[in-house]
Tab-separated table of C-alpha atoms in Angstrom:
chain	number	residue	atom	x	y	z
A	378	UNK	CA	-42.221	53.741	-31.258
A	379	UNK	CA	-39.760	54.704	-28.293
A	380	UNK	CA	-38.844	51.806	-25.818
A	381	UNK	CA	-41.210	53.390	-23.003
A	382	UNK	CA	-44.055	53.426	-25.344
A	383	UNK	CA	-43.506	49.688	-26.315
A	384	UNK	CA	-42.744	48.790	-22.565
A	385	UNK	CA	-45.965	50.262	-21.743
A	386	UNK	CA	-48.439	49.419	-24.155
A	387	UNK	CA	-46.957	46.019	-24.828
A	388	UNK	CA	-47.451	45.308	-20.802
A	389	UNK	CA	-51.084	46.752	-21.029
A	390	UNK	CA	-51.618	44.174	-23.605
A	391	UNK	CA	-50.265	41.487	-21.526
A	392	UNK	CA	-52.240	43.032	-18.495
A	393	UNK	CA	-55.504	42.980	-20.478
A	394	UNK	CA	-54.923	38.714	-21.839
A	395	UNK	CA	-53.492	37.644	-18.622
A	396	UNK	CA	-55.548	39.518	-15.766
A	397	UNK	CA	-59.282	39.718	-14.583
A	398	UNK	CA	-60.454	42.209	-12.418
A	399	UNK	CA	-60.580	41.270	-8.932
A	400	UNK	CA	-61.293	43.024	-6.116
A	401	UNK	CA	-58.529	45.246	-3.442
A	402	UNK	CA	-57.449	42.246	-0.921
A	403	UNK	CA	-54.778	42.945	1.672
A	404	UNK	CA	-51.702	40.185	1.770
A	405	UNK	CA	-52.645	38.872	4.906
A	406	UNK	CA	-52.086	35.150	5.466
A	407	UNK	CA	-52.467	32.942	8.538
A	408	UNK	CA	-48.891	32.289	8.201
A	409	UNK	CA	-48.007	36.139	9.536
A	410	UNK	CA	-47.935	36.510	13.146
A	411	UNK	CA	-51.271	37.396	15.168
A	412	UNK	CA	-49.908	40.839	15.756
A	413	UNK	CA	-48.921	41.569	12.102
A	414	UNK	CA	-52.169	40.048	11.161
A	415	UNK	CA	-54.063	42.476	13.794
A	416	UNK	CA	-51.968	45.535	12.721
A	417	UNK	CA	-52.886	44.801	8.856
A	418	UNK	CA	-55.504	47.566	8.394
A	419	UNK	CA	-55.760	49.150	4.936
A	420	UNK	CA	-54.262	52.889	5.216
A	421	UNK	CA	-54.134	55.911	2.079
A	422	UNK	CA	-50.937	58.422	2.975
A	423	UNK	CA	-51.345	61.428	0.891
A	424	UNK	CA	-51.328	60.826	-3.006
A	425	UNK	CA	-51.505	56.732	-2.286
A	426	UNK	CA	-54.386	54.191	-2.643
A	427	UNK	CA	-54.750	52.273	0.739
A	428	UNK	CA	-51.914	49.795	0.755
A	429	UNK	CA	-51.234	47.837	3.883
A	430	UNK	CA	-49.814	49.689	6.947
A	431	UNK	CA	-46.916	47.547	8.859
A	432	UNK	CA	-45.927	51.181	10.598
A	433	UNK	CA	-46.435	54.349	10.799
A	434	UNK	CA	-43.288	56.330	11.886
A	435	UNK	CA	-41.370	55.512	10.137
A	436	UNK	CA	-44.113	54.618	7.322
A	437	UNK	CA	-43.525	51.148	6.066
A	438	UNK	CA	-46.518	49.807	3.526
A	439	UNK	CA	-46.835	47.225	1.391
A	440	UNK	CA	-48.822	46.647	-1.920
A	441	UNK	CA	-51.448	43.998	-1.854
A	442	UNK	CA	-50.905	40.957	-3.766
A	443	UNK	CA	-54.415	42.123	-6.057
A	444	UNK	CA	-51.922	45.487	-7.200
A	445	UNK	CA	-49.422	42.659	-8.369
A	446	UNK	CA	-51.852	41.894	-11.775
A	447	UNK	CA	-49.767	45.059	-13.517
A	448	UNK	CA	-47.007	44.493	-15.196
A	449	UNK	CA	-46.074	47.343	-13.823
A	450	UNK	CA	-46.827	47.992	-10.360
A	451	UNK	CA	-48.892	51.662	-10.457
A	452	UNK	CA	-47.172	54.742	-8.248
A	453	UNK	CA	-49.794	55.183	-6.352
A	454	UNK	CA	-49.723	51.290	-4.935
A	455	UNK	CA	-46.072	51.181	-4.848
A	456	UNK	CA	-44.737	49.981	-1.439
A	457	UNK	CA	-43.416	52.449	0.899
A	458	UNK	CA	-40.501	51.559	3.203
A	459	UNK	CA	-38.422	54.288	5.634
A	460	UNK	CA	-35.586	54.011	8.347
A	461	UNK	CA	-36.104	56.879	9.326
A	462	UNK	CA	-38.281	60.322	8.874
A	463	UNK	CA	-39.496	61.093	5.542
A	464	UNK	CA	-37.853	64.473	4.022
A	465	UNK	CA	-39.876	67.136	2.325
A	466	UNK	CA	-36.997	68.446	-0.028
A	467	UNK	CA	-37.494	71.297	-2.069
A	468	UNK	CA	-36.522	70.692	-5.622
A	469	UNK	CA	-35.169	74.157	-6.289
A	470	UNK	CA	-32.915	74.116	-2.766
A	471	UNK	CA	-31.807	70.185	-3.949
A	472	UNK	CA	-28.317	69.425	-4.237
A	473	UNK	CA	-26.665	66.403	-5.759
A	474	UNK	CA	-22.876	66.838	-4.534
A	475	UNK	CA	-19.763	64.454	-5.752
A	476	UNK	CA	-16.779	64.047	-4.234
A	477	UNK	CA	-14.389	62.046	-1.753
A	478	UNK	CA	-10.925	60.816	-1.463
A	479	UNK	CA	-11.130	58.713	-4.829
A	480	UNK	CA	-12.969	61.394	-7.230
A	481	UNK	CA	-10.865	63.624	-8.771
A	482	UNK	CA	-13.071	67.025	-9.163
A	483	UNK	CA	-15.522	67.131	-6.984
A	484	UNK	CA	-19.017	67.901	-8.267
A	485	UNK	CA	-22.202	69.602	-7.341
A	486	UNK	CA	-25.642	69.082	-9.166
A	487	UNK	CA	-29.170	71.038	-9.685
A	488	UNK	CA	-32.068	68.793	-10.914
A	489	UNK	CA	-32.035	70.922	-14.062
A	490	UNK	CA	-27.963	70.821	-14.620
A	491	UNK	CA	-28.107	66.648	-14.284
A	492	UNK	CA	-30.450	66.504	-16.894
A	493	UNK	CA	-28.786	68.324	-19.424
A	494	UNK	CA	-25.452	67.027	-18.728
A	495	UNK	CA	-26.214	63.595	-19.076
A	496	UNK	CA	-27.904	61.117	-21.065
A	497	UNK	CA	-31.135	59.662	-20.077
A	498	UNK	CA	-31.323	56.343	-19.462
A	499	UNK	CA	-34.280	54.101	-18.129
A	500	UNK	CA	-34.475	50.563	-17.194
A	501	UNK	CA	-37.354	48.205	-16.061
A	502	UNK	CA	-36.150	46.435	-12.344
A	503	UNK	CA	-38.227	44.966	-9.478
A	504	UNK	CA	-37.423	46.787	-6.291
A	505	UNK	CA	-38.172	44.453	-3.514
A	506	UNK	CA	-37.518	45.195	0.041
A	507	UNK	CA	-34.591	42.789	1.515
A	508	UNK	CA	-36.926	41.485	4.272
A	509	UNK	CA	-40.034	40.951	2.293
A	510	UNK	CA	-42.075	37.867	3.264
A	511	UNK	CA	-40.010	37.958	6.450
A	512	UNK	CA	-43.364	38.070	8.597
A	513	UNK	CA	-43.781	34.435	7.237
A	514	UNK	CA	-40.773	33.091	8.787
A	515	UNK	CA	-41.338	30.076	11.175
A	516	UNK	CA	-39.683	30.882	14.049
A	517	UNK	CA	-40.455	34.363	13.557
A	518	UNK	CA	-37.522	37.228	13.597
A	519	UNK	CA	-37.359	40.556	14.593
A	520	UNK	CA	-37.831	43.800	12.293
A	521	UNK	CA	-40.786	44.550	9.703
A	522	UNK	CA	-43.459	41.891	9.878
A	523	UNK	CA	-43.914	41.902	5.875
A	524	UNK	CA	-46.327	39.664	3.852
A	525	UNK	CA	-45.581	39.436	0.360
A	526	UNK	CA	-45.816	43.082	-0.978
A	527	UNK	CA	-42.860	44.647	0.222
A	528	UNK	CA	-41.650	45.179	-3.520
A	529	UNK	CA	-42.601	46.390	-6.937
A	530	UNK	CA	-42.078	46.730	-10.823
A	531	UNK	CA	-41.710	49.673	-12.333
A	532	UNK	CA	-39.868	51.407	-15.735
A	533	UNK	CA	-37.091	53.921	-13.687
A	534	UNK	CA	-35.522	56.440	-15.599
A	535	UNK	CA	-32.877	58.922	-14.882
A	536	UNK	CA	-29.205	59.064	-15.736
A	537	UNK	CA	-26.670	56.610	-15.499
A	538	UNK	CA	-24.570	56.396	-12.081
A	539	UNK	CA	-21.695	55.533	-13.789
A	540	UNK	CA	-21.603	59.157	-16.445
A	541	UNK	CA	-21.677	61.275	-12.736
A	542	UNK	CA	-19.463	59.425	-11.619
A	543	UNK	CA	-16.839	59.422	-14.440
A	544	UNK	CA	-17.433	63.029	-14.948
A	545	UNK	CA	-16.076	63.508	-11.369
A	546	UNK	CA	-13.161	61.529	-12.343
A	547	UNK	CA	-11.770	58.201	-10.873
A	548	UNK	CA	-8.940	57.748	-8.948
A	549	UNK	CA	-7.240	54.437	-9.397
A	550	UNK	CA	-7.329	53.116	-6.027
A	551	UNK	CA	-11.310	53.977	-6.357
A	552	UNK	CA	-13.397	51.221	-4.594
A	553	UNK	CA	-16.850	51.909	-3.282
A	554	UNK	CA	-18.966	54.431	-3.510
A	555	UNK	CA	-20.897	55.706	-0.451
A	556	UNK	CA	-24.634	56.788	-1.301
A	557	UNK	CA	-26.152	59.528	1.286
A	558	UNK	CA	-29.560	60.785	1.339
A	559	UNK	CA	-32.057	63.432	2.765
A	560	UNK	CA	-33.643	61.177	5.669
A	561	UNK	CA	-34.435	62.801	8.450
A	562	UNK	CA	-32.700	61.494	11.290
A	563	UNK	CA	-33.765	59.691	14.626
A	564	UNK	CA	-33.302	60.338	18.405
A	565	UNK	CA	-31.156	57.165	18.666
A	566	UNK	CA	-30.692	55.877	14.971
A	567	UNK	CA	-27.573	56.276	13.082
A	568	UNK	CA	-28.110	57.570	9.502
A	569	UNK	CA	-29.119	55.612	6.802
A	570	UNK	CA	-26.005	55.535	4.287
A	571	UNK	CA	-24.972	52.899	2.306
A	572	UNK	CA	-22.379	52.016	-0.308
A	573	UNK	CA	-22.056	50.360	-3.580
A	574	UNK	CA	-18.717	48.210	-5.057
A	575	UNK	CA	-17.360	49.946	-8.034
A	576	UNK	CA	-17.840	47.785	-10.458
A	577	UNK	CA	-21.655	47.959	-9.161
A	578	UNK	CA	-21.780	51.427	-9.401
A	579	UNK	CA	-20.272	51.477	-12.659
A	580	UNK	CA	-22.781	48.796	-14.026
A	581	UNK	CA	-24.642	50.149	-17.211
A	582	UNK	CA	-27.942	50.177	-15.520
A	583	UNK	CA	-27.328	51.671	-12.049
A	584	UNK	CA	-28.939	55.004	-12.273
A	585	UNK	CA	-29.613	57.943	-10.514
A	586	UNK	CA	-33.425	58.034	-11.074
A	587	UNK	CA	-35.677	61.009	-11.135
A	588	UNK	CA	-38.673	59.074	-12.879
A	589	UNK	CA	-40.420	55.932	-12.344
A	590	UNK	CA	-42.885	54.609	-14.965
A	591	UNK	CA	-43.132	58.345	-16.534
A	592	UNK	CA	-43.431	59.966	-13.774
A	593	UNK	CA	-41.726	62.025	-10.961
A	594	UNK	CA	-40.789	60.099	-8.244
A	595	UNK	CA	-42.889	60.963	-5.247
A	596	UNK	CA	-41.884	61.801	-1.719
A	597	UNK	CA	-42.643	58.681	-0.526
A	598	UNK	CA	-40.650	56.754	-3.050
A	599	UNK	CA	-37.659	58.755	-3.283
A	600	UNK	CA	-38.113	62.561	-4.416
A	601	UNK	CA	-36.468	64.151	-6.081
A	602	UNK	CA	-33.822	61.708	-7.075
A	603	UNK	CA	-32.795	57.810	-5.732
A	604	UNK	CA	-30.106	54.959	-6.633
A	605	UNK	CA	-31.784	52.486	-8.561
A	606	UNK	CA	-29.948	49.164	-8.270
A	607	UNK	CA	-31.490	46.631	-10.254
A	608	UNK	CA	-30.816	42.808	-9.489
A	609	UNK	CA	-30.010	44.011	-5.815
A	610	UNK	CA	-32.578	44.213	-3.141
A	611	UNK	CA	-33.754	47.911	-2.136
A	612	UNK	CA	-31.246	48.483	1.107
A	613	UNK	CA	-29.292	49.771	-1.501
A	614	UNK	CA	-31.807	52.162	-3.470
A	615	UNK	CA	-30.803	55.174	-1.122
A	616	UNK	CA	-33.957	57.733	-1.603
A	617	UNK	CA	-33.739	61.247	-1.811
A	618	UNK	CA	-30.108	61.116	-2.530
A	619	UNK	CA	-28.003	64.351	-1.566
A	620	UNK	CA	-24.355	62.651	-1.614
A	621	UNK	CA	-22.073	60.695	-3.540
A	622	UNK	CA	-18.460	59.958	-2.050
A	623	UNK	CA	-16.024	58.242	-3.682
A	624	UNK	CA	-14.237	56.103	-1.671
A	625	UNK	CA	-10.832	54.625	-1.547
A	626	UNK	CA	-11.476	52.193	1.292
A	627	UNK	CA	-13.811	49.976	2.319
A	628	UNK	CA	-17.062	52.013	4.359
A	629	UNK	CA	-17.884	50.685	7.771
A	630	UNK	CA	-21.085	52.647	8.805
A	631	UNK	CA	-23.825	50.433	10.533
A	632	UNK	CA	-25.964	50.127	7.553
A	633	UNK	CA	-23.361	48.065	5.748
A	634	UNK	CA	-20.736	47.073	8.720
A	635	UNK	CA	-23.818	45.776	10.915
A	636	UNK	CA	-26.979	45.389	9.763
A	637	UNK	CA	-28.439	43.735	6.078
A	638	UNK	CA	-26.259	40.824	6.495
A	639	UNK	CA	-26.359	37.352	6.161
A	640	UNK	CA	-23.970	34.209	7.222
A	641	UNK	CA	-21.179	34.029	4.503
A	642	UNK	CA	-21.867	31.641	1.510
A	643	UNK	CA	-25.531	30.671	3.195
A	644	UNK	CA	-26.716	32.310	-0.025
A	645	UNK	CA	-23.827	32.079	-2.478
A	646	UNK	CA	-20.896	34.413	-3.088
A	647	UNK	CA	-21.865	38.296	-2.461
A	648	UNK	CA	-19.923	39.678	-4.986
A	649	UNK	CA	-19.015	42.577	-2.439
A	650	UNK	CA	-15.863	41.231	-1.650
A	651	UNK	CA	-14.623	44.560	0.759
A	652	UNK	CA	-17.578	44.112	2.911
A	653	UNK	CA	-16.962	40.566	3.208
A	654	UNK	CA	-15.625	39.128	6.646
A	655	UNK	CA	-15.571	35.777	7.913
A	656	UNK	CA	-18.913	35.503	9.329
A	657	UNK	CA	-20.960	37.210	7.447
A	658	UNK	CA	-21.864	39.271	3.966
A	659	UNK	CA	-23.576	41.906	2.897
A	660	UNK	CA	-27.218	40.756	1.217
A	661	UNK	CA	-26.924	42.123	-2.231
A	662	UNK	CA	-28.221	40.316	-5.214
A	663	UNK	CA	-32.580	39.190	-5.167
A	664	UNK	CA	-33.366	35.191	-4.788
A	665	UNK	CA	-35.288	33.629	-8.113
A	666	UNK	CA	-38.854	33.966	-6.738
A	667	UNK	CA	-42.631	33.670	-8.047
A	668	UNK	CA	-45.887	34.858	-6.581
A	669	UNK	CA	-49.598	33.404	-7.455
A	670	UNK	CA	-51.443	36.551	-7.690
A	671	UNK	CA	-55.061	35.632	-8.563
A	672	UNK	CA	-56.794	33.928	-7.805
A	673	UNK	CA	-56.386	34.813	-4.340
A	674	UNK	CA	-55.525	31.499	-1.731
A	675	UNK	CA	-58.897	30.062	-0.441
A	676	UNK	CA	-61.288	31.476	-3.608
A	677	UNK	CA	-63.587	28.928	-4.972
A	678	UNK	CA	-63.393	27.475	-8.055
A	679	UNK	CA	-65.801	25.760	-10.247
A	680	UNK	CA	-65.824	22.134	-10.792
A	681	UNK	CA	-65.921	21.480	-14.418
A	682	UNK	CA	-64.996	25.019	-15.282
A	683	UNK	CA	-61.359	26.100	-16.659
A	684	UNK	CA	-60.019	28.337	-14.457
A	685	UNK	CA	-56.668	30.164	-15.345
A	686	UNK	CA	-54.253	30.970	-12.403
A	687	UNK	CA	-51.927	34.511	-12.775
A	688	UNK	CA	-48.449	34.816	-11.080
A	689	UNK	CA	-45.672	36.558	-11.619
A	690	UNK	CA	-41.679	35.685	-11.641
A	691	UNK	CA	-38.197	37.757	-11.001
A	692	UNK	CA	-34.702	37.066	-9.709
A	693	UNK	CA	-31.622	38.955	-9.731
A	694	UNK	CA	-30.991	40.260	-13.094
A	695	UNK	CA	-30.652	36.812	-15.113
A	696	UNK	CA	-34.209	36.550	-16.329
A	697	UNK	CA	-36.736	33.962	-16.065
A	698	UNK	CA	-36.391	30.481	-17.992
A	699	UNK	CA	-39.075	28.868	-17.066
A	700	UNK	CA	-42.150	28.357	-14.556
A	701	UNK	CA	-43.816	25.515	-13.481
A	702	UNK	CA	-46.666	24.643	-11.642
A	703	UNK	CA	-47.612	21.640	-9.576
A	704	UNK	CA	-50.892	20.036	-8.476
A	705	UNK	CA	-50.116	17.114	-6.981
A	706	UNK	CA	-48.032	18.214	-4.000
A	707	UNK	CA	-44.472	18.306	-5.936
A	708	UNK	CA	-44.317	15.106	-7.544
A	709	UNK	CA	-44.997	16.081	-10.501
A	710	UNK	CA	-44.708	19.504	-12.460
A	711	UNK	CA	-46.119	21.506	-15.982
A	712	UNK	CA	-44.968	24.335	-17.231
A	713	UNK	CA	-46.889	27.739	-17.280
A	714	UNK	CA	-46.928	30.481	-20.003
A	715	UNK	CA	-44.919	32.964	-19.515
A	716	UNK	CA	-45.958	36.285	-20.672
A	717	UNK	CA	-43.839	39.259	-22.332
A	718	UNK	CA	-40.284	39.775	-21.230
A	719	UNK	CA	-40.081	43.298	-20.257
A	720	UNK	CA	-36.392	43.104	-19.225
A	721	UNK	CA	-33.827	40.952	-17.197
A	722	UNK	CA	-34.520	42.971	-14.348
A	723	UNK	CA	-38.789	43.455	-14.214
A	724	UNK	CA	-40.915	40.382	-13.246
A	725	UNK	CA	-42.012	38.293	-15.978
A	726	UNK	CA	-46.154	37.469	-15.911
A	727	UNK	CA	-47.283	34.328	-16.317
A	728	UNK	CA	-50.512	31.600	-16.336
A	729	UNK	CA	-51.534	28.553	-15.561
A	730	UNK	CA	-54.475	27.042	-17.032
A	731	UNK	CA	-56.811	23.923	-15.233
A	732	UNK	CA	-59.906	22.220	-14.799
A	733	UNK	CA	-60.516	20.799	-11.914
A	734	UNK	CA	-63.302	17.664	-12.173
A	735	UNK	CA	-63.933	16.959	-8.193
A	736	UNK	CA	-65.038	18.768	-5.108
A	737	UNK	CA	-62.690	19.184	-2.047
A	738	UNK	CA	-59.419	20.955	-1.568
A	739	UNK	CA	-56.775	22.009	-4.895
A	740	UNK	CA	-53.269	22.551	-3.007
A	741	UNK	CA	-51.220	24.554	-6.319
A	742	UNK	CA	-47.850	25.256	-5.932
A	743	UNK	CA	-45.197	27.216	-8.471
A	744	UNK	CA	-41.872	27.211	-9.107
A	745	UNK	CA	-39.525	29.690	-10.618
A	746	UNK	CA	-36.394	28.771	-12.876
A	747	UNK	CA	-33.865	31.695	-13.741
A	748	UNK	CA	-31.778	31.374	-16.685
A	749	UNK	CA	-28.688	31.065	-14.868
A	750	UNK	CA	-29.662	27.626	-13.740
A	751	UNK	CA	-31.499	28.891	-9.755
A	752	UNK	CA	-34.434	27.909	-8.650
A	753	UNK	CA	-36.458	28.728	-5.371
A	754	UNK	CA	-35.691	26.850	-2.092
A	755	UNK	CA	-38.157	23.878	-1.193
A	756	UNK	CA	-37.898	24.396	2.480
A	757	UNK	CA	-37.195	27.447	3.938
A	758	UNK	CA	-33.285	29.268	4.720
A	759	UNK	CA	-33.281	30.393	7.947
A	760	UNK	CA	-31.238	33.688	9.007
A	761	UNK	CA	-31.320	35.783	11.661
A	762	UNK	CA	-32.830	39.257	10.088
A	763	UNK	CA	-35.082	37.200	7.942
A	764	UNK	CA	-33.755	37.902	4.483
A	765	UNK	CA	-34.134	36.039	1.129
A	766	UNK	CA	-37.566	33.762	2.236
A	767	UNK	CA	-37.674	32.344	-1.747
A	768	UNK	CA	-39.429	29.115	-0.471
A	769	UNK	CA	-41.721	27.462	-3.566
A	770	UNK	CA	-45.523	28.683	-2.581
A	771	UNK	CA	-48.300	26.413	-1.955
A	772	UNK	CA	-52.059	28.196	-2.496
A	773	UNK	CA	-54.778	25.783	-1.518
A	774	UNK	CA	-58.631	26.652	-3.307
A	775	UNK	CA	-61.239	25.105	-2.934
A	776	UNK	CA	-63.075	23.337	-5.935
A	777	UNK	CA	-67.462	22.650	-5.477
């Protein structure tokens, strides 16, 4: 059996032991502000289900939390996010082009001619939006008023970054790489373009992705080709991708000199040392997190009955240890069972079983351990664009 056949029907299996049905709920919460809350209708663009609209132009959905009981997250449900105007790219006009002062021979790709060159690779990665949750910050910031389904799983595949790039040759003073795509630009907006550190480009699982979960990317998510960056949050998954410059110097365009930034060391080393200054950093790598999924916060549950609680887990690329779950407001925790591992980068399912004896109100929290020894924040990080909200989660139920 190939490793997407195994990925796939071993997470269907999981699906099917861990997961009930439950019904389409949007990830509205009382802790979103009234306007998000107001502007949270349930909207289908062409060739989605309804997900939740935050905007329009440019189209920013999110999944609802329900969508999260797949291991992997289906295209159809996956979360849309845009800067700017979506492109409608023709994939026999498309273009892939390689070059700048640090590559060598400069290169230029068709769809067809990438896919015979080089090997296909796939990997299994949560993409998650760098401001997700930031609607629930308290005070509230400006930008995207997202809930909590501003991200995804899915099984990407494509080529590796690091065979285009080698094939256009490396100079030695090589030391980002600048990613461009096909977005369609604003009246006032500066284009989206980002960049990568080399030895983040060069990583084994940074691809250039024409697939995700076996199929081709759609125009929403990225046709016909985007960066996949796994560990990293999705600032840096540049979408219909045209250009690839290899750069000897640090790049200061707005994306990366200005905005997706954070206070230096408020969340740890970047490892994007050339975009560092003394204030700030570049966000790059995703916080340990976990999510209850089902049931959803404020269902009823049966006295006397066993109920079993679903979440799900991720962090940057180390993998999940271990998570816990706590019904006594913190003081004490138990471990839940996690489910299959489907890869350093994916989220990891897992459940919680109970039986709650007495009427009244259940407060359950989680908590998410990574292997490399993180855990999620008790008490929220504050930061002026509202990045990296990891704080544990409290769901309260009621029990009659």
């Amino acid at each position: 059996m190939d490793r997407r056949k195994f990925l796939f029907n071993s997470s269907a299996a999981l699906t099917g032991s861990l997961i009930l049905p439950i019904p389409l709920a949007a990830a509205t919460t009382d802790e979103l502000p009234a306007g998000a809350i107001a502007s949270s209708v349930m909207d289908a663009l062409p060739g989605k289900r309804p997900l939740i609209k935050r905007t329009f132009r440019p189209p920013n959905y999110e999944t609802p939390i329900a969508l999260f009981r797949h291991a992997f997250t289906p295209n159809d449900a996956f979360y849309v996010r845009w800067h700017m105007g979506v492109p409608d790219v023709a994939l026999a006009d498309w273009r892939l082009r390689i070059g700048g002062p640090a590559a060598q021979s400069p290169r230029e790709f068709t769809d067809a001619e990438l896919r015979r060159r080089f090997r296909w690779h796939e990997v299994a990665a949560v993409n998650q939006c760098s401001g997700n949750r930031r609607g629930l910050f308290s005070p509230h910031v400006p930008g995207v008023q997202w809930g909590y389904g501003a991200m995804g799983n899915a099984l990407w595949g494509g080529v590796r970054l690091k065979d285009v790039l080698e094939d256009a040759g490396l100079a030695a003073g090589a030391l980002e790489v600048r990613a461009d795509g096909a977005d369609l630009p604003t009246l006032t907006g500066p284009d989206f373009v980002k960049s990568l550190p080399m030895w983040k480009a060069l990583d084994e699982d940074t691809l250039i992705a024409f697939e995700m979960n076996g199929k081709r990317l759609s125009r929403w998510n990225g046709f016909p080709a985007r960066l996949v960056v796994p560990g990293w949050t999705a600032t840096y998954w540049v979408k219909a991708l045209t250009e690839l410059s290899v750069l000897d110097r640090r790049f200061d365009g707005f994306w990366m000199k200005t905005a997706y930034r954070v206070p230096r060391g408020l969340f740890g080393e970047s490892r994007f040392e050339t975009q560092d200054t003394e204030q700030n950093s570049p966000i790059t790598a995703i916080r340990v997190n976990s999510l209850i999924v089902d049931p959803a916060p404020g269902a009823t549950l049966k006295a006397g009955r066993r109920a079993e609680i679903l979440g799900i887990a991720w962090d940057g690329g180390s993998g999940i240890r271990m998570v816990e779950v706590s019904l006594d407001g913190g003081s004490s925790w138990r471990k839940a069972t996690l489910g299959r591992d489907l890869g350093r980068y994916a989220w990891r399912q897992w459940r919680f079983g109970l039986k709650p004896m007495r009427a009244g109100a259940l407060t359950l929290m989680s908590r998410a351990w990574a292997r490399d020894g993180s855990t999620q924040a008790e008490s929220l990080i504050a930061n002026p664009a509202g990045y990296h909200h990891n704080v544990v989660q409290k769901i309260e139920y009621q029990i009659a």
